Coordinates of C-alpha atoms in Angstrom, one line a residue:
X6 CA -40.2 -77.5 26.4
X7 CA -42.6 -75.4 24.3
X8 CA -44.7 -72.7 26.0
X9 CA -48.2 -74.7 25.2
X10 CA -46.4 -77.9 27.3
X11 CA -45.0 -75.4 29.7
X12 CA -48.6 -73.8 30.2
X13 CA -50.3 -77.6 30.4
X14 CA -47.3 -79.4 32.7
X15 CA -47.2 -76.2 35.7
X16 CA -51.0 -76.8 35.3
X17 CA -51.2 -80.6 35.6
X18 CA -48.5 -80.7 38.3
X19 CA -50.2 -77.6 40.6
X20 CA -53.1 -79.5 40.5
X21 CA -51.7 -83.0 41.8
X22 CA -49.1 -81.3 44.5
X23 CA -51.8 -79.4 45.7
X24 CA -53.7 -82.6 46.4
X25 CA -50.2 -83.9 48.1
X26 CA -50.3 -81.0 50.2
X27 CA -54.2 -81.6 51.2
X28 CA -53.4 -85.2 52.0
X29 CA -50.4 -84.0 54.0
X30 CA -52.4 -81.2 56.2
X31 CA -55.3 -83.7 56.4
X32 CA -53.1 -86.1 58.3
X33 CA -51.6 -83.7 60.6
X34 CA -55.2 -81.4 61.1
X35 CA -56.6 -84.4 62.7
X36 CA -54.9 -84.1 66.1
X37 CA -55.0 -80.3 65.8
X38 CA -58.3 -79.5 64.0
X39 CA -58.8 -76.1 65.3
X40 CA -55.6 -75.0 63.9
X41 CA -56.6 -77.0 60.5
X42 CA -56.2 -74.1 58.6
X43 CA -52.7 -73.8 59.4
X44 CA -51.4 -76.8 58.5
X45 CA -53.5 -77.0 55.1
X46 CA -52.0 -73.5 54.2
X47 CA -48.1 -75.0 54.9
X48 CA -48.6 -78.2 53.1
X49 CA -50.4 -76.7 50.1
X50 CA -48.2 -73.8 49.8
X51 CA -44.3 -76.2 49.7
X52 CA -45.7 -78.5 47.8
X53 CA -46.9 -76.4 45.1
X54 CA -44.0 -74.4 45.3
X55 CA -41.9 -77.5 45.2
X56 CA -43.6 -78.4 41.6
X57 CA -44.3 -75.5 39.8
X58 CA -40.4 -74.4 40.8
X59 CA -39.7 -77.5 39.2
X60 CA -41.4 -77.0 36.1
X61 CA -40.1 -74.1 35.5
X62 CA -36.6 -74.9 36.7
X63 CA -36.6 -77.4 33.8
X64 CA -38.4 -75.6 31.4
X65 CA -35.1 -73.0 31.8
X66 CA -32.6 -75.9 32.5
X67 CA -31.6 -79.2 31.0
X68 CA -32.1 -82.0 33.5
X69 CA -28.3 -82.7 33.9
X70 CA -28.2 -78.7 35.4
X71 CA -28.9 -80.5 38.9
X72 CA -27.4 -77.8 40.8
X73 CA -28.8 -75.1 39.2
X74 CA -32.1 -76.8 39.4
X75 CA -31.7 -77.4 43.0
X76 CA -31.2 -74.2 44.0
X77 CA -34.3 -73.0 42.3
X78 CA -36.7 -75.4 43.9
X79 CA -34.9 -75.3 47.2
X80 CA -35.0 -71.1 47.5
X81 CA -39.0 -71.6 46.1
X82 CA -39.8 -74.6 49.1
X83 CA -38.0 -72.6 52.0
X84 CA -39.5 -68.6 50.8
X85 CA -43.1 -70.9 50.5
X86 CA -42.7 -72.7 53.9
X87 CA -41.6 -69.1 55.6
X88 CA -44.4 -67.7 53.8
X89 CA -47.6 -69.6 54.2
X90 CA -46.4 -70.5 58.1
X91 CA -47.2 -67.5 58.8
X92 CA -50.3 -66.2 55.9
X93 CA -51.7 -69.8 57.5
X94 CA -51.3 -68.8 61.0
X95 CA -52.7 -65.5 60.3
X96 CA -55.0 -67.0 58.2
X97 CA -56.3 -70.0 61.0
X98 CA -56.3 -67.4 64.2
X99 CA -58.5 -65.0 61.8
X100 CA -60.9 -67.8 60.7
X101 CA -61.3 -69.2 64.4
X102 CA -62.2 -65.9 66.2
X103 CA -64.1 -64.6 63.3
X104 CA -66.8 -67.7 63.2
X105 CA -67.1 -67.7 67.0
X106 CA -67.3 -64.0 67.1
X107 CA -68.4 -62.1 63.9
X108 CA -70.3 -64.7 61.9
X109 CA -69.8 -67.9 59.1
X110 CA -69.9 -65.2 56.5
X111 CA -67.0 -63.3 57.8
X112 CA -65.4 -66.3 58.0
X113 CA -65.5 -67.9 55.0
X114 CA -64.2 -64.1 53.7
X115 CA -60.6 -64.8 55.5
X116 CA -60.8 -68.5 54.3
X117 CA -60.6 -67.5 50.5
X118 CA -58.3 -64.1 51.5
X119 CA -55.8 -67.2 53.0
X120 CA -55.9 -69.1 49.9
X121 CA -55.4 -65.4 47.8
X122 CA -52.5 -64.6 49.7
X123 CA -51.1 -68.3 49.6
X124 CA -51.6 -67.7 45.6
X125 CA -49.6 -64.6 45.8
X126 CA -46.5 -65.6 47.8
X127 CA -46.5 -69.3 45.6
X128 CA -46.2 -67.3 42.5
X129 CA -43.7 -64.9 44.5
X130 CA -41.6 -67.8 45.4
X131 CA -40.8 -68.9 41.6
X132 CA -39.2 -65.9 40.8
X133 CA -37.3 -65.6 44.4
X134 CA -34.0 -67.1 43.4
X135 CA -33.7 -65.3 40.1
X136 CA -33.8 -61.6 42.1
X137 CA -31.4 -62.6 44.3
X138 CA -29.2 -63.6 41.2
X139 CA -29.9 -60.4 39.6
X140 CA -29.1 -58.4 43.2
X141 CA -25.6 -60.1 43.1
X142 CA -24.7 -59.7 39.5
X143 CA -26.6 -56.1 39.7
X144 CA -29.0 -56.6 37.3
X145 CA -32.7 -56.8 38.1
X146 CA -34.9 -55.4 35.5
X147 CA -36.0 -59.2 34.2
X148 CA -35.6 -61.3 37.6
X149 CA -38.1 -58.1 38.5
X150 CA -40.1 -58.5 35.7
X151 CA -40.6 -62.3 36.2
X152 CA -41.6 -61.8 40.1
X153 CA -44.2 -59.4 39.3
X154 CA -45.4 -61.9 36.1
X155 CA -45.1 -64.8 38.6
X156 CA -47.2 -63.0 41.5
X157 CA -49.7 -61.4 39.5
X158 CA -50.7 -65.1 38.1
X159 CA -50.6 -66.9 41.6
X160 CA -52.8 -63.9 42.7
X161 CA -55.6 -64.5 40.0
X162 CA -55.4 -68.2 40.6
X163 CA -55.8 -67.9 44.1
X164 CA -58.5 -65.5 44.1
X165 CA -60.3 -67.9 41.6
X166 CA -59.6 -71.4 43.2
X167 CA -60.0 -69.9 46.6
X168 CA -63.9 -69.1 45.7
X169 CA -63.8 -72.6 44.1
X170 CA -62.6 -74.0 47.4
X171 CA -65.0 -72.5 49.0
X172 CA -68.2 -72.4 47.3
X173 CA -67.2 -76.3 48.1
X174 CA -66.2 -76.5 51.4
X175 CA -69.0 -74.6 52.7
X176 CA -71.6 -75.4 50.1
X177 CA -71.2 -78.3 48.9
X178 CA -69.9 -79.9 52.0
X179 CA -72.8 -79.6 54.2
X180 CA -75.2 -81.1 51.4
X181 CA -73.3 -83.8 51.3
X182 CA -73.0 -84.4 55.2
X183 CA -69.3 -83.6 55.4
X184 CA -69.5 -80.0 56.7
X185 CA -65.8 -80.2 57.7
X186 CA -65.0 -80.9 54.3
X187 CA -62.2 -83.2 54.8
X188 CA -63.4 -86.5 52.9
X189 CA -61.4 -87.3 50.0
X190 CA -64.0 -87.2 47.8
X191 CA -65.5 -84.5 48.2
X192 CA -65.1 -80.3 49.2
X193 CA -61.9 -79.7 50.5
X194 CA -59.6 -82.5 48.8
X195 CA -61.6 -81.0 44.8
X196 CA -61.3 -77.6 46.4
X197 CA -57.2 -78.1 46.6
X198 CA -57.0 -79.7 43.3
X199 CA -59.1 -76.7 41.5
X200 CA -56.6 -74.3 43.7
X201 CA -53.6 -75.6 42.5
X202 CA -54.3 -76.5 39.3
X203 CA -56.0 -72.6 38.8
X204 CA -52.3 -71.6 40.7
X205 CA -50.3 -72.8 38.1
X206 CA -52.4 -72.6 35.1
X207 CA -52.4 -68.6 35.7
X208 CA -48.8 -68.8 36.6
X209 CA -47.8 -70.5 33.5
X210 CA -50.5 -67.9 31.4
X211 CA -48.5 -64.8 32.7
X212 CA -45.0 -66.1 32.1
X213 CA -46.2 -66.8 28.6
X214 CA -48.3 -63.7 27.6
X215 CA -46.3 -61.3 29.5
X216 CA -42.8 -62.2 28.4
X217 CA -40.7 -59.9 25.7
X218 CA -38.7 -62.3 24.2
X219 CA -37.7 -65.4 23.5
X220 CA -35.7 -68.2 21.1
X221 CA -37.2 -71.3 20.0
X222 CA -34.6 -74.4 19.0
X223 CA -35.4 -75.0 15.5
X224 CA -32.4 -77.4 15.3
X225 CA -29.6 -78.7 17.5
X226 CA -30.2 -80.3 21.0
X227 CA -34.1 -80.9 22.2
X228 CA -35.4 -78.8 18.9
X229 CA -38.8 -77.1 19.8
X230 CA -37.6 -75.7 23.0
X231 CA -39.0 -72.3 23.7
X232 CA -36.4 -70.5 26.2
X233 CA -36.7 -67.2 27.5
X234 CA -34.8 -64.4 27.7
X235 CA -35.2 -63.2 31.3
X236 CA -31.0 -62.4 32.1
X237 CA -29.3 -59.5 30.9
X238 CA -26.5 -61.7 28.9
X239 CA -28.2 -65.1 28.0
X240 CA -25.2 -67.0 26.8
X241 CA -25.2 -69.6 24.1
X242 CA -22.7 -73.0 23.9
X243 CA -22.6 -76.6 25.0
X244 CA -21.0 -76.4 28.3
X245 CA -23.3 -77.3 31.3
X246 CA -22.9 -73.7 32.3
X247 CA -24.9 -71.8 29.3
X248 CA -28.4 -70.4 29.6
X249 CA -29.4 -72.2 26.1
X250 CA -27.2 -75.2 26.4
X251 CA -26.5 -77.1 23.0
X252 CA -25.0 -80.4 23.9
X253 CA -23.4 -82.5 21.4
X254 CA -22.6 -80.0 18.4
X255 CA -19.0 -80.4 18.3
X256 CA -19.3 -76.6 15.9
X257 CA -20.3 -75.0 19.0
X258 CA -17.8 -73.8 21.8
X259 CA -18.8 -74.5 25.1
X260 CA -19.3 -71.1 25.6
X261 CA -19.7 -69.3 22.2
X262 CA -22.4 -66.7 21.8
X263 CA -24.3 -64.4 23.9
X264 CA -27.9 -62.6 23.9
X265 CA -27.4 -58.9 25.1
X266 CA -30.1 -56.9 26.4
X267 CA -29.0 -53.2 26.5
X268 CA -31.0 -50.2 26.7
X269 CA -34.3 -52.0 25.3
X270 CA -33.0 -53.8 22.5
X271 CA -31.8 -57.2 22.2
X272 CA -28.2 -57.8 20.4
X273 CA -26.5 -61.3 19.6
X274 CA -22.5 -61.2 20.8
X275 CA -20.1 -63.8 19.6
X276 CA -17.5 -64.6 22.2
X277 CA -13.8 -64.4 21.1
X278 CA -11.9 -67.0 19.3
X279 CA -15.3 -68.6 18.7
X280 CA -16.0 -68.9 14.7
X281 CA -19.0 -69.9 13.0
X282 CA -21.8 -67.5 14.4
X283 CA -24.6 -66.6 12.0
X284 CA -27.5 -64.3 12.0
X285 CA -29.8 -65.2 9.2
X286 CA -27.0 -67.1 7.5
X287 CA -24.5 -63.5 7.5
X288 CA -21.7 -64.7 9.4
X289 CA -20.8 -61.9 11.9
X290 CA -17.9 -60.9 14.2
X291 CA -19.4 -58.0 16.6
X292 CA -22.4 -57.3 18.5
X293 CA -25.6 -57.2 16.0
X294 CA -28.8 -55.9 17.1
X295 CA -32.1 -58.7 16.8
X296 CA -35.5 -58.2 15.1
X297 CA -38.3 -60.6 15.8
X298 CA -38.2 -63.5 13.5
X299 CA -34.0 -63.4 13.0
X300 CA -32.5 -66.6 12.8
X301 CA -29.4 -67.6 14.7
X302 CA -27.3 -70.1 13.5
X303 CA -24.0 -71.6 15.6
X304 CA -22.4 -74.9 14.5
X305 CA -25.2 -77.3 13.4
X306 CA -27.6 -75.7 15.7
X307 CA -30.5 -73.1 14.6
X308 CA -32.2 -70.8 16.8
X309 CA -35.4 -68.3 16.1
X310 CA -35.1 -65.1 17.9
X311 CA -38.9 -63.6 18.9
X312 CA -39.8 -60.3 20.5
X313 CA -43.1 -59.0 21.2
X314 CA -44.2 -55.8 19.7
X315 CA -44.0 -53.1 22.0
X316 CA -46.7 -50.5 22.0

């Protein structure tokens, strides 16, 4: 998908899993409401996780990758459930004792610091899987790069929605006659939707903003697809197996090309015995180093190499 669908999609679908994981805690806080904020945090955090993994499991992968997909979403849901157990048990035992003992104010503080840390370890959790792929092929500059990109967004979105959620819960709530805020229509339900949907808009932002480089499908399979280049060796072909699969060119080898990052500089590297590999229609044999705009052409298929200007 293209970076302004990825951007809309990880926004759209934070902000409806987050209202899944409100429904979720609401059921189960309502035979343990003083431990409300523990269940809200769980909830909230796997089922975002679950759908912005998703996203961006498919932004990276065609759907027929199941396994690979899989794996993504299932290391995001089990590093988010580990994660906001405990931020939300922290989080609920903190709240508790600090409006019985140290005032409302203090504790609506720890209520948006739980949702700022549930922010963090969501955006954590996208990048998860990746870092331990780059630990076992020992290469962890961009799996890195993306945790850091991934975290910093979830951060910002939770420190925003978690004021949201709270100027509503606590605000809002009460002048409306709900100060539990746990109607559906009104605080805490909008106060999840604004969280999420803040979650993975800022998540999506970062990914986008902050990458270095990237290759948009011009022609060949799903054209308009902007894919990044987050691995070391991004390879090229139509086998289920390549980073930037190609399916259905019968002029491309199932594994035919490969993206080389080494030492700051990106270089495109045609696998042996596989003819027919192009850079801005030149056919070549050997490793040749990329400049933004380059064109990549293997079998029917067309590919725009972009790099951000470093400053």
């Amino acid at each position: 998908m293209s970076f302004r669908r990825f951007i809309y999609y990880s926004t759209l679908i934070g902000a409806w899993t987050a209202f899944l994981g409100w429904a979720m805690g609401r059921s189960a806080s309502a035979f343990f409401p003083r431990i409300d904020v523990l269940f809200y945090t769980i909830f909230l955090g796997m089922a975002v996780a679950f759908g912005l993994s998703l996203v961006d499991a498919l932004w990276n992968f065609s759907a027929s990758q199941v396994v690979s997909i899989f794996a993504r979403v299932g290391t995001a849901v089990a590093i988010a459930l580990i994660a906001s157990s405990a931020c939300g048990g922290l989080g609920s035992f903190a709240f508790n004792s600090s409006t019985e003992h140290l005032g409302r104010s203090i504790g609506i503080g720890i209520f948006i610091l739980v949702w700022i840390g549930l922010g963090l370890l969501i955006g954590l959790s996208i990048g998860v899987f990746e870092l331990f792929a780059g630990l076992a092929r020992k290469d962890t500059r961009a799996p890195i790069n993306k945790l850091i990109k991934c975290g910093v967004g979830g951060t910002v979105g939770g420190v925003l929605g978690g004021i949201f959620a709270a100027i509503l819960r606590f605000v809002i709530g009460p002048l409306l006659h709900d100060p539990g805020g746990n109607e559906l229509w009104c605080p805490t339900a909008v106060g999840f939707v604004i969280l999420g949907g803040l979650i993975g808009l800022l998540v999506g932002l970062s990914q986008v903003f902050l990458l270095e480089a990237w290759v948009k499908v011009e022609a060949g399979f799903r054209p308009g697809r902007d894919l990044v280049l987050s691995r070391h060796r991004t390879t090229i072909g139509r086998g289920e197996g390549s980073d930037i699969p190609l399916f259905g060119d019968n002029g491309v080898e199932k594994q035919h090309a490969q993206i080389v990052l080494d030492k700051g500089g990106y270089f495109l590297e045609p696998l042996p015995n596989t003819p027919g590999t192009y850079v801005n229609e030149i056919p070549i044999t050997a490793r040749t180093p990329l400049k933004a705009g380059d064109q990549i052409r293997v079998g029917n298929s067309l590919l725009r190499f972009n790099q951000r200007r470093k400053k």
